[in-house]
């Protein structure tokens, strides 16, 4: 339920509404807007009577929210959320390009790739230190040493960095080093991890689960917001189907639905959807045209020697093209009624 305040409702009136909501046994979230403040009511039952709040001083209207998610919905917050990742932003009208290796392999490899990302105009560096691998015999990542390597490359280039946490233990470690924490597709419905991510003071990059619906993705994000962290970026990375001409089918309609339903920024990962290099740039450009607010792509200076996902790693010149054209496309469609 959303309690919309009058334009000129002062703090005392808003406080009064918050107190009334809490007295009723629910939780209240202040949602300041461009023109007026709203108070979001959560933890209330489906059948809460809107009239109990309608006559409070300063209340303009009470809107029941019928969706299973609330805090992430546009009903609760009509304006786009802009997530700050140190000196970079994701969301609003800016277009972010996150790029880097699938996995941190060495200091030298990470430095070379971080320089490539910087030179191409990428805004955030990515790199996995804790890798969720399908086979237990595959390279599992360098762990904390990998984060130290990323932190050094980040300091040197000025690019903030994102890295994945695969469980509660790695979440704590990643939070100590990274500017943004990734929760990957395999953990999208790891609800205890989501709650922990909600208590961390770092923005979260939440990827869509391999077989998850858009609604399930939004509810996963709701866990993080509900636990107190408003800085969540959603990522479409393709879903598993019967098709074998690519790794996962990139679902660009998800981007349009998310932008309509949620105020959270949405970016696209063309690398894990493609699974092969030649599809990554076309999918990334299509994502920009569909209204994605950024991309996350894997890149490697020597993909044939990569310890993880070499087949989908962009070559340096491809990253240049992706950065340049995706930003141009995003600029071109800005303001278009799509
Ligand atoms: C990754 O980004 O390194 C990754 C493993 O992606 P996903 O969780 O989308 O498979
Ligand atoms: Mn990868």
Tab-separated table of C-alpha atoms and ligand atoms in Angstrom:
chain	number	residue	atom	x	y	z
A	1	UNK	CA	0.000	0.000	0.000
A	2	UNK	CA	1.215	3.462	-0.856
A	3	UNK	CA	0.177	6.561	1.067
A	4	UNK	CA	0.693	9.610	-1.141
A	5	UNK	CA	1.104	12.869	0.768
A	6	UNK	CA	-0.096	16.325	-0.302
A	7	UNK	CA	2.501	18.425	-2.100
A	8	UNK	CA	2.841	20.751	0.854
A	9	UNK	CA	2.696	18.141	3.614
A	10	UNK	CA	5.440	19.027	6.102
A	11	UNK	CA	7.702	16.681	8.053
A	12	UNK	CA	5.337	16.649	11.037
A	13	UNK	CA	2.493	15.316	8.877
A	14	UNK	CA	4.734	12.688	7.299
A	15	UNK	CA	5.953	11.670	10.766
A	16	UNK	CA	2.320	11.378	11.842
A	17	UNK	CA	1.560	8.972	8.973
A	18	UNK	CA	4.676	6.900	9.675
A	19	UNK	CA	3.665	6.677	13.341
A	20	UNK	CA	0.121	5.613	12.410
A	21	UNK	CA	1.424	2.901	10.092
A	22	UNK	CA	3.762	1.582	12.763
A	23	UNK	CA	1.048	1.730	15.393
A	24	UNK	CA	-1.044	-0.491	13.118
A	25	UNK	CA	1.773	-3.052	13.284
A	26	UNK	CA	3.158	-2.485	9.766
A	27	UNK	CA	6.446	-1.029	8.528
A	28	UNK	CA	6.668	2.380	6.871
A	29	UNK	CA	9.196	3.542	4.280
A	30	UNK	CA	9.529	7.221	3.388
A	31	UNK	CA	9.744	7.646	-0.364
A	32	UNK	CA	10.688	11.204	-1.219
A	33	UNK	CA	9.673	12.131	-4.760
A	34	UNK	CA	10.285	15.071	-7.061
A	35	UNK	CA	6.941	16.708	-6.217
A	36	UNK	CA	5.623	14.973	-3.146
A	37	UNK	CA	6.561	12.403	-0.552
A	38	UNK	CA	4.879	9.040	-0.269
A	39	UNK	CA	4.942	6.565	2.578
A	40	UNK	CA	5.179	2.940	1.526
A	41	UNK	CA	3.471	0.431	3.792
A	42	UNK	CA	5.036	-3.001	3.963
A	43	UNK	CA	4.465	-6.108	6.053
A	44	UNK	CA	0.742	-5.409	5.919
A	45	UNK	CA	-1.824	-8.024	5.016
A	46	UNK	CA	-3.556	-8.127	1.652
A	47	UNK	CA	-6.821	-6.938	3.117
A	48	UNK	CA	-5.595	-3.832	4.907
A	49	UNK	CA	-8.305	-1.209	4.669
A	50	UNK	CA	-6.948	1.942	2.899
A	51	UNK	CA	-9.489	4.109	4.721
A	52	UNK	CA	-7.662	3.769	8.016
A	53	UNK	CA	-4.918	6.072	6.651
A	54	UNK	CA	-6.903	8.234	4.243
A	55	UNK	CA	-8.123	10.736	6.807
A	56	UNK	CA	-4.778	11.406	8.439
A	57	UNK	CA	-3.569	15.032	8.087
A	58	UNK	CA	-1.611	15.642	4.872
A	59	UNK	CA	-2.691	12.451	3.090
A	60	UNK	CA	-3.763	12.910	-0.546
A	61	UNK	CA	-4.570	9.341	-1.538
A	62	UNK	CA	-3.970	5.726	-0.561
A	63	UNK	CA	-3.141	3.316	-3.349
A	64	UNK	CA	-3.340	-0.434	-2.773
A	65	UNK	CA	-0.386	-2.249	-4.363
A	66	UNK	CA	-1.462	-5.520	-5.827
A	67	UNK	CA	1.941	-6.813	-6.966
A	68	UNK	CA	3.866	-9.340	-4.880
A	69	UNK	CA	6.780	-6.887	-4.834
A	70	UNK	CA	6.492	-3.378	-3.465
A	71	UNK	CA	9.720	-1.506	-2.782
A	72	UNK	CA	11.092	-2.262	-6.256
A	73	UNK	CA	7.887	-1.240	-8.023
A	74	UNK	CA	7.235	1.953	-9.954
A	75	UNK	CA	4.057	2.294	-7.938
A	76	UNK	CA	6.171	2.818	-4.838
A	77	UNK	CA	8.748	5.012	-6.568
A	78	UNK	CA	7.924	6.480	-9.976
A	79	UNK	CA	11.360	8.047	-10.603
A	80	UNK	CA	14.294	6.020	-11.915
A	81	UNK	CA	16.776	4.960	-9.266
A	82	UNK	CA	20.335	5.961	-10.036
A	83	UNK	CA	22.920	3.754	-8.368
A	84	UNK	CA	26.307	5.272	-7.584
A	85	UNK	CA	29.278	2.953	-7.789
A	86	UNK	CA	32.052	5.145	-6.422
A	87	UNK	CA	32.680	7.646	-9.255
A	88	UNK	CA	30.445	5.821	-11.769
A	89	UNK	CA	26.665	5.753	-12.034
A	90	UNK	CA	24.202	3.190	-13.325
A	91	UNK	CA	20.659	4.210	-14.154
A	92	UNK	CA	18.773	7.324	-15.068
A	93	UNK	CA	19.851	8.570	-18.450
A	94	UNK	CA	23.487	7.510	-18.240
A	95	UNK	CA	24.731	4.372	-19.997
A	96	UNK	CA	27.241	2.241	-18.084
A	97	UNK	CA	29.669	-0.224	-19.607
A	98	UNK	CA	31.052	-2.727	-17.139
A	99	UNK	CA	33.786	-4.878	-18.635
A	100	UNK	CA	36.639	-7.118	-17.618
A	101	UNK	CA	37.723	-10.718	-17.461
A	102	UNK	CA	35.396	-13.514	-16.447
A	103	UNK	CA	37.918	-14.453	-13.767
A	104	UNK	CA	40.936	-12.762	-12.279
A	105	UNK	CA	43.845	-15.004	-13.262
A	106	UNK	CA	46.910	-12.972	-12.363
A	107	UNK	CA	48.044	-9.442	-11.657
A	108	UNK	CA	49.462	-9.083	-15.146
A	109	UNK	CA	46.283	-10.342	-16.879
A	110	UNK	CA	44.049	-8.070	-14.795
A	111	UNK	CA	46.243	-5.013	-15.365
A	112	UNK	CA	46.297	-5.514	-19.134
A	113	UNK	CA	42.515	-5.965	-19.282
A	114	UNK	CA	41.788	-3.071	-16.895
A	115	UNK	CA	43.819	-0.799	-19.198
A	116	UNK	CA	41.824	-2.072	-22.174
A	117	UNK	CA	38.557	-1.305	-20.394
A	118	UNK	CA	39.719	2.179	-19.466
A	119	UNK	CA	40.923	2.897	-22.988
A	120	UNK	CA	37.651	1.720	-24.548
A	121	UNK	CA	35.607	4.017	-22.328
A	122	UNK	CA	34.261	1.392	-19.923
A	123	UNK	CA	32.995	2.860	-16.664
A	124	UNK	CA	33.373	-0.058	-14.245
A	125	UNK	CA	35.780	-3.003	-14.128
A	126	UNK	CA	34.452	-6.530	-13.579
A	127	UNK	CA	36.319	-9.667	-12.524
A	128	UNK	CA	35.455	-12.851	-10.682
A	129	UNK	CA	37.533	-13.870	-7.688
A	130	UNK	CA	35.022	-16.396	-6.358
A	131	UNK	CA	33.735	-18.321	-9.378
A	132	UNK	CA	30.542	-20.411	-9.381
A	133	UNK	CA	31.689	-23.200	-11.729
A	134	UNK	CA	29.515	-26.028	-12.975
A	135	UNK	CA	32.347	-28.525	-12.602
A	136	UNK	CA	34.249	-28.815	-9.319
A	137	UNK	CA	37.379	-29.465	-11.392
A	138	UNK	CA	37.233	-26.108	-13.186
A	139	UNK	CA	39.191	-23.064	-11.989
A	140	UNK	CA	37.389	-21.767	-8.910
A	141	UNK	CA	38.974	-18.315	-8.747
A	142	UNK	CA	41.797	-16.763	-6.739
A	143	UNK	CA	39.544	-15.782	-3.810
A	144	UNK	CA	40.759	-12.906	-1.657
A	145	UNK	CA	44.042	-12.661	-3.607
A	146	UNK	CA	41.963	-11.985	-6.730
A	147	UNK	CA	40.161	-9.153	-4.974
A	148	UNK	CA	43.493	-7.614	-3.964
A	149	UNK	CA	44.567	-7.713	-7.611
A	150	UNK	CA	41.307	-6.065	-8.697
A	151	UNK	CA	41.600	-3.410	-6.005
A	152	UNK	CA	45.115	-2.529	-7.185
A	153	UNK	CA	43.981	-2.311	-10.840
A	154	UNK	CA	41.024	-0.204	-9.759
A	155	UNK	CA	43.237	2.210	-7.798
A	156	UNK	CA	45.624	2.538	-10.713
A	157	UNK	CA	42.988	3.108	-13.420
A	158	UNK	CA	40.364	4.917	-11.355
A	159	UNK	CA	37.722	2.398	-12.470
A	160	UNK	CA	35.496	1.149	-9.652
A	161	UNK	CA	35.052	-2.628	-9.702
A	162	UNK	CA	32.377	-5.273	-9.252
A	163	UNK	CA	33.011	-8.855	-8.180
A	164	UNK	CA	30.777	-11.802	-7.392
A	165	UNK	CA	29.970	-13.246	-3.977
A	166	UNK	CA	28.912	-16.889	-4.118
A	167	UNK	CA	27.916	-17.416	-0.492
A	168	UNK	CA	27.655	-15.603	2.818
A	169	UNK	CA	31.328	-16.083	3.616
A	170	UNK	CA	32.544	-14.623	0.317
A	171	UNK	CA	29.984	-11.799	0.581
A	172	UNK	CA	31.792	-10.479	3.631
A	173	UNK	CA	35.160	-10.715	1.913
A	174	UNK	CA	33.997	-9.176	-1.384
A	175	UNK	CA	32.321	-6.316	0.526
A	176	UNK	CA	35.687	-5.418	2.059
A	177	UNK	CA	37.295	-4.812	-1.338
A	178	UNK	CA	34.750	-4.306	-4.129
A	179	UNK	CA	32.759	-1.172	-4.960
A	180	UNK	CA	29.805	-3.296	-6.066
A	181	UNK	CA	28.870	-6.899	-5.275
A	182	UNK	CA	27.473	-9.253	-7.897
A	183	UNK	CA	24.951	-11.929	-6.985
A	184	UNK	CA	25.037	-14.292	-9.931
A	185	UNK	CA	22.340	-16.184	-11.786
A	186	UNK	CA	22.854	-19.337	-9.728
A	187	UNK	CA	22.232	-17.477	-6.494
A	188	UNK	CA	19.311	-15.290	-7.544
A	189	UNK	CA	17.002	-17.238	-5.284
A	190	UNK	CA	19.440	-17.826	-2.456
A	191	UNK	CA	17.183	-15.923	-0.102
A	192	UNK	CA	19.470	-15.960	2.924
A	193	UNK	CA	22.272	-14.521	0.757
A	194	UNK	CA	19.876	-11.860	-0.584
A	195	UNK	CA	18.951	-10.838	2.949
A	196	UNK	CA	22.639	-10.566	3.856
A	197	UNK	CA	23.219	-8.482	0.705
A	198	UNK	CA	20.486	-6.202	1.971
A	199	UNK	CA	22.504	-5.458	5.080
A	200	UNK	CA	25.710	-4.640	3.208
A	201	UNK	CA	26.619	-1.037	2.473
A	202	UNK	CA	27.556	-1.663	-1.145
A	203	UNK	CA	25.484	-1.578	-4.343
A	204	UNK	CA	24.368	-4.992	-5.562
A	205	UNK	CA	24.334	-6.255	-9.141
A	206	UNK	CA	21.629	-8.923	-9.197
A	207	UNK	CA	21.563	-11.224	-12.214
A	208	UNK	CA	18.471	-13.008	-13.445
A	209	UNK	CA	18.385	-16.699	-12.581
A	210	UNK	CA	18.914	-19.249	-15.321
A	211	UNK	CA	15.230	-20.213	-15.364
A	212	UNK	CA	13.713	-17.285	-13.494
A	213	UNK	CA	10.749	-15.211	-14.578
A	214	UNK	CA	10.936	-11.433	-14.494
A	215	UNK	CA	8.565	-11.447	-11.529
A	216	UNK	CA	10.897	-13.797	-9.633
A	217	UNK	CA	13.825	-11.485	-10.401
A	218	UNK	CA	11.894	-8.512	-9.036
A	219	UNK	CA	10.967	-10.441	-5.916
A	220	UNK	CA	14.607	-11.412	-5.397
A	221	UNK	CA	15.484	-7.701	-5.594
A	222	UNK	CA	12.667	-6.989	-3.143
A	223	UNK	CA	14.497	-9.140	-0.555
A	224	UNK	CA	17.545	-6.889	-0.818
A	225	UNK	CA	15.589	-3.637	-0.603
A	226	UNK	CA	13.425	-4.953	2.194
A	227	UNK	CA	16.559	-5.802	4.166
A	228	UNK	CA	17.705	-2.180	3.862
A	229	UNK	CA	19.830	-1.826	0.738
A	230	UNK	CA	18.214	0.429	-1.898
A	231	UNK	CA	21.133	0.260	-4.367
A	232	UNK	CA	20.302	-2.656	-6.619
A	233	UNK	CA	20.972	-2.974	-10.345
A	234	UNK	CA	19.171	-5.759	-12.221
A	235	UNK	CA	20.837	-7.720	-14.994
A	236	UNK	CA	19.257	-9.710	-17.814
A	237	UNK	CA	21.736	-12.428	-18.849
A	238	UNK	CA	19.640	-14.834	-20.866
A	239	UNK	CA	17.587	-17.844	-19.847
A	240	UNK	CA	17.992	-21.545	-20.504
A	241	UNK	CA	15.914	-23.053	-23.299
A	242	UNK	CA	16.108	-26.009	-25.713
A	243	UNK	CA	18.172	-23.909	-28.132
A	244	UNK	CA	21.835	-24.711	-28.632
A	245	UNK	CA	22.871	-21.979	-31.063
A	246	UNK	CA	23.839	-19.825	-28.074
A	247	UNK	CA	24.506	-20.357	-24.381
A	248	UNK	CA	21.290	-18.753	-23.123
A	249	UNK	CA	18.514	-16.946	-24.949
A	250	UNK	CA	18.792	-13.215	-24.307
A	251	UNK	CA	15.369	-11.972	-23.308
A	252	UNK	CA	15.241	-8.315	-24.291
A	253	UNK	CA	11.545	-8.086	-23.612
A	254	UNK	CA	12.559	-8.468	-19.955
A	255	UNK	CA	14.357	-5.128	-20.224
A	256	UNK	CA	11.237	-3.339	-21.407
A	257	UNK	CA	9.082	-5.004	-18.747
A	258	UNK	CA	11.531	-4.229	-15.958
A	259	UNK	CA	11.797	-0.594	-17.018
A	260	UNK	CA	8.042	-0.327	-16.887
A	261	UNK	CA	7.489	-2.223	-13.646
A	262	UNK	CA	10.490	-1.131	-11.614
A	263	UNK	CA	12.474	2.009	-10.890
A	264	UNK	CA	15.679	-0.016	-10.518
A	265	UNK	CA	18.282	0.258	-13.288
A	266	UNK	CA	18.513	-2.682	-15.654
A	267	UNK	CA	21.598	-3.704	-17.594
A	268	UNK	CA	22.301	-6.609	-19.943
A	269	UNK	CA	25.035	-9.224	-20.033
A	270	UNK	CA	25.482	-10.186	-23.694
A	271	UNK	CA	28.471	-12.428	-22.867
A	272	UNK	CA	26.783	-15.129	-20.789
A	273	UNK	CA	23.764	-15.112	-23.085
A	274	UNK	CA	25.869	-15.469	-26.241
A	275	UNK	CA	28.497	-17.883	-25.010
A	276	UNK	CA	30.407	-17.175	-28.224
A	277	UNK	CA	32.336	-14.107	-29.183
A	278	UNK	CA	30.705	-13.280	-32.502
A	279	UNK	CA	27.269	-12.807	-30.927
A	280	UNK	CA	28.323	-10.510	-28.093
A	281	UNK	CA	28.528	-7.152	-29.905
A	282	UNK	CA	25.230	-7.602	-31.830
A	283	UNK	CA	23.383	-8.627	-28.649
A	284	UNK	CA	24.920	-5.765	-26.676
A	285	UNK	CA	23.856	-3.226	-29.295
A	286	UNK	CA	20.354	-4.690	-29.417
A	287	UNK	CA	20.188	-4.380	-25.629
A	288	UNK	CA	21.078	-0.685	-25.821
A	289	UNK	CA	18.352	-0.222	-28.444
A	290	UNK	CA	15.853	-2.001	-26.177
A	291	UNK	CA	16.452	0.524	-23.411
A	292	UNK	CA	19.032	-1.222	-21.233
A	293	UNK	CA	20.879	1.265	-19.025
A	294	UNK	CA	24.198	-0.451	-19.395
A	295	UNK	CA	26.066	-3.603	-20.316
A	296	UNK	CA	28.360	-6.022	-18.545
A	297	UNK	CA	30.715	-7.821	-20.908
A	298	UNK	CA	33.671	-10.155	-20.643
A	299	UNK	CA	36.907	-9.309	-22.392
A	300	UNK	CA	40.347	-10.906	-22.590
A	301	UNK	CA	43.585	-9.952	-24.343
A	302	UNK	CA	44.366	-13.615	-24.957
A	303	UNK	CA	41.066	-15.542	-24.852
A	304	UNK	CA	42.561	-18.852	-25.957
A	305	UNK	CA	44.506	-18.917	-22.699
A	306	UNK	CA	41.628	-17.740	-20.470
A	307	UNK	CA	40.911	-19.968	-17.473
A	308	UNK	CA	37.198	-19.316	-17.738
A	309	UNK	CA	34.754	-18.419	-20.546
A	310	UNK	CA	37.418	-17.682	-23.193
A	311	UNK	CA	35.017	-18.499	-26.050
A	312	UNK	CA	32.777	-15.563	-25.197
A	313	UNK	CA	35.496	-13.057	-24.294
A	314	UNK	CA	35.616	-10.006	-26.539
A	315	UNK	CA	38.871	-9.018	-28.152
A	316	UNK	CA	40.130	-5.485	-27.432
A	317	UNK	CA	38.913	-3.988	-30.726
A	318	UNK	CA	35.467	-5.532	-30.228
A	319	UNK	CA	35.226	-3.919	-26.804
A	320	UNK	CA	36.037	-0.571	-28.414
A	321	UNK	CA	33.207	-1.038	-30.898
A	322	UNK	CA	30.760	-2.226	-28.251
A	323	UNK	CA	31.471	0.727	-25.951
A	324	UNK	CA	31.283	3.308	-28.689
A	325	UNK	CA	28.200	2.082	-30.533
A	326	UNK	CA	26.160	1.038	-27.487
A	327	UNK	CA	26.598	4.509	-25.973
A	328	UNK	CA	25.608	6.103	-29.290
A	329	UNK	CA	22.505	3.919	-29.617
A	330	UNK	CA	21.485	4.605	-26.041
A	331	UNK	CA	21.920	8.345	-26.673
A	332	UNK	CA	19.921	8.109	-29.899
A	333	UNK	CA	16.876	6.528	-28.253
A	334	UNK	CA	16.932	8.798	-25.196
A	335	UNK	CA	13.595	10.508	-24.832
A	336	UNK	CA	12.031	8.346	-27.528
A	337	UNK	CA	8.660	7.008	-26.442
A	338	UNK	CA	9.598	3.321	-26.537
B	1	LIG	C1	29.616	-13.987	-14.263
B	1	LIG	O1	29.173	-12.858	-14.512
B	1	LIG	O2	30.814	-14.206	-14.101
B	1	LIG	C2	28.672	-15.119	-14.196
B	1	LIG	C3	29.043	-16.289	-13.698
B	1	LIG	O3	27.463	-14.822	-14.699
B	1	LIG	P1	26.034	-15.555	-14.479
B	1	LIG	O4	25.794	-15.584	-13.006
B	1	LIG	O5	25.093	-14.672	-15.233
B	1	LIG	O6	26.164	-16.926	-15.088
B	2	LIG	MN1	31.954	-15.749	-17.258
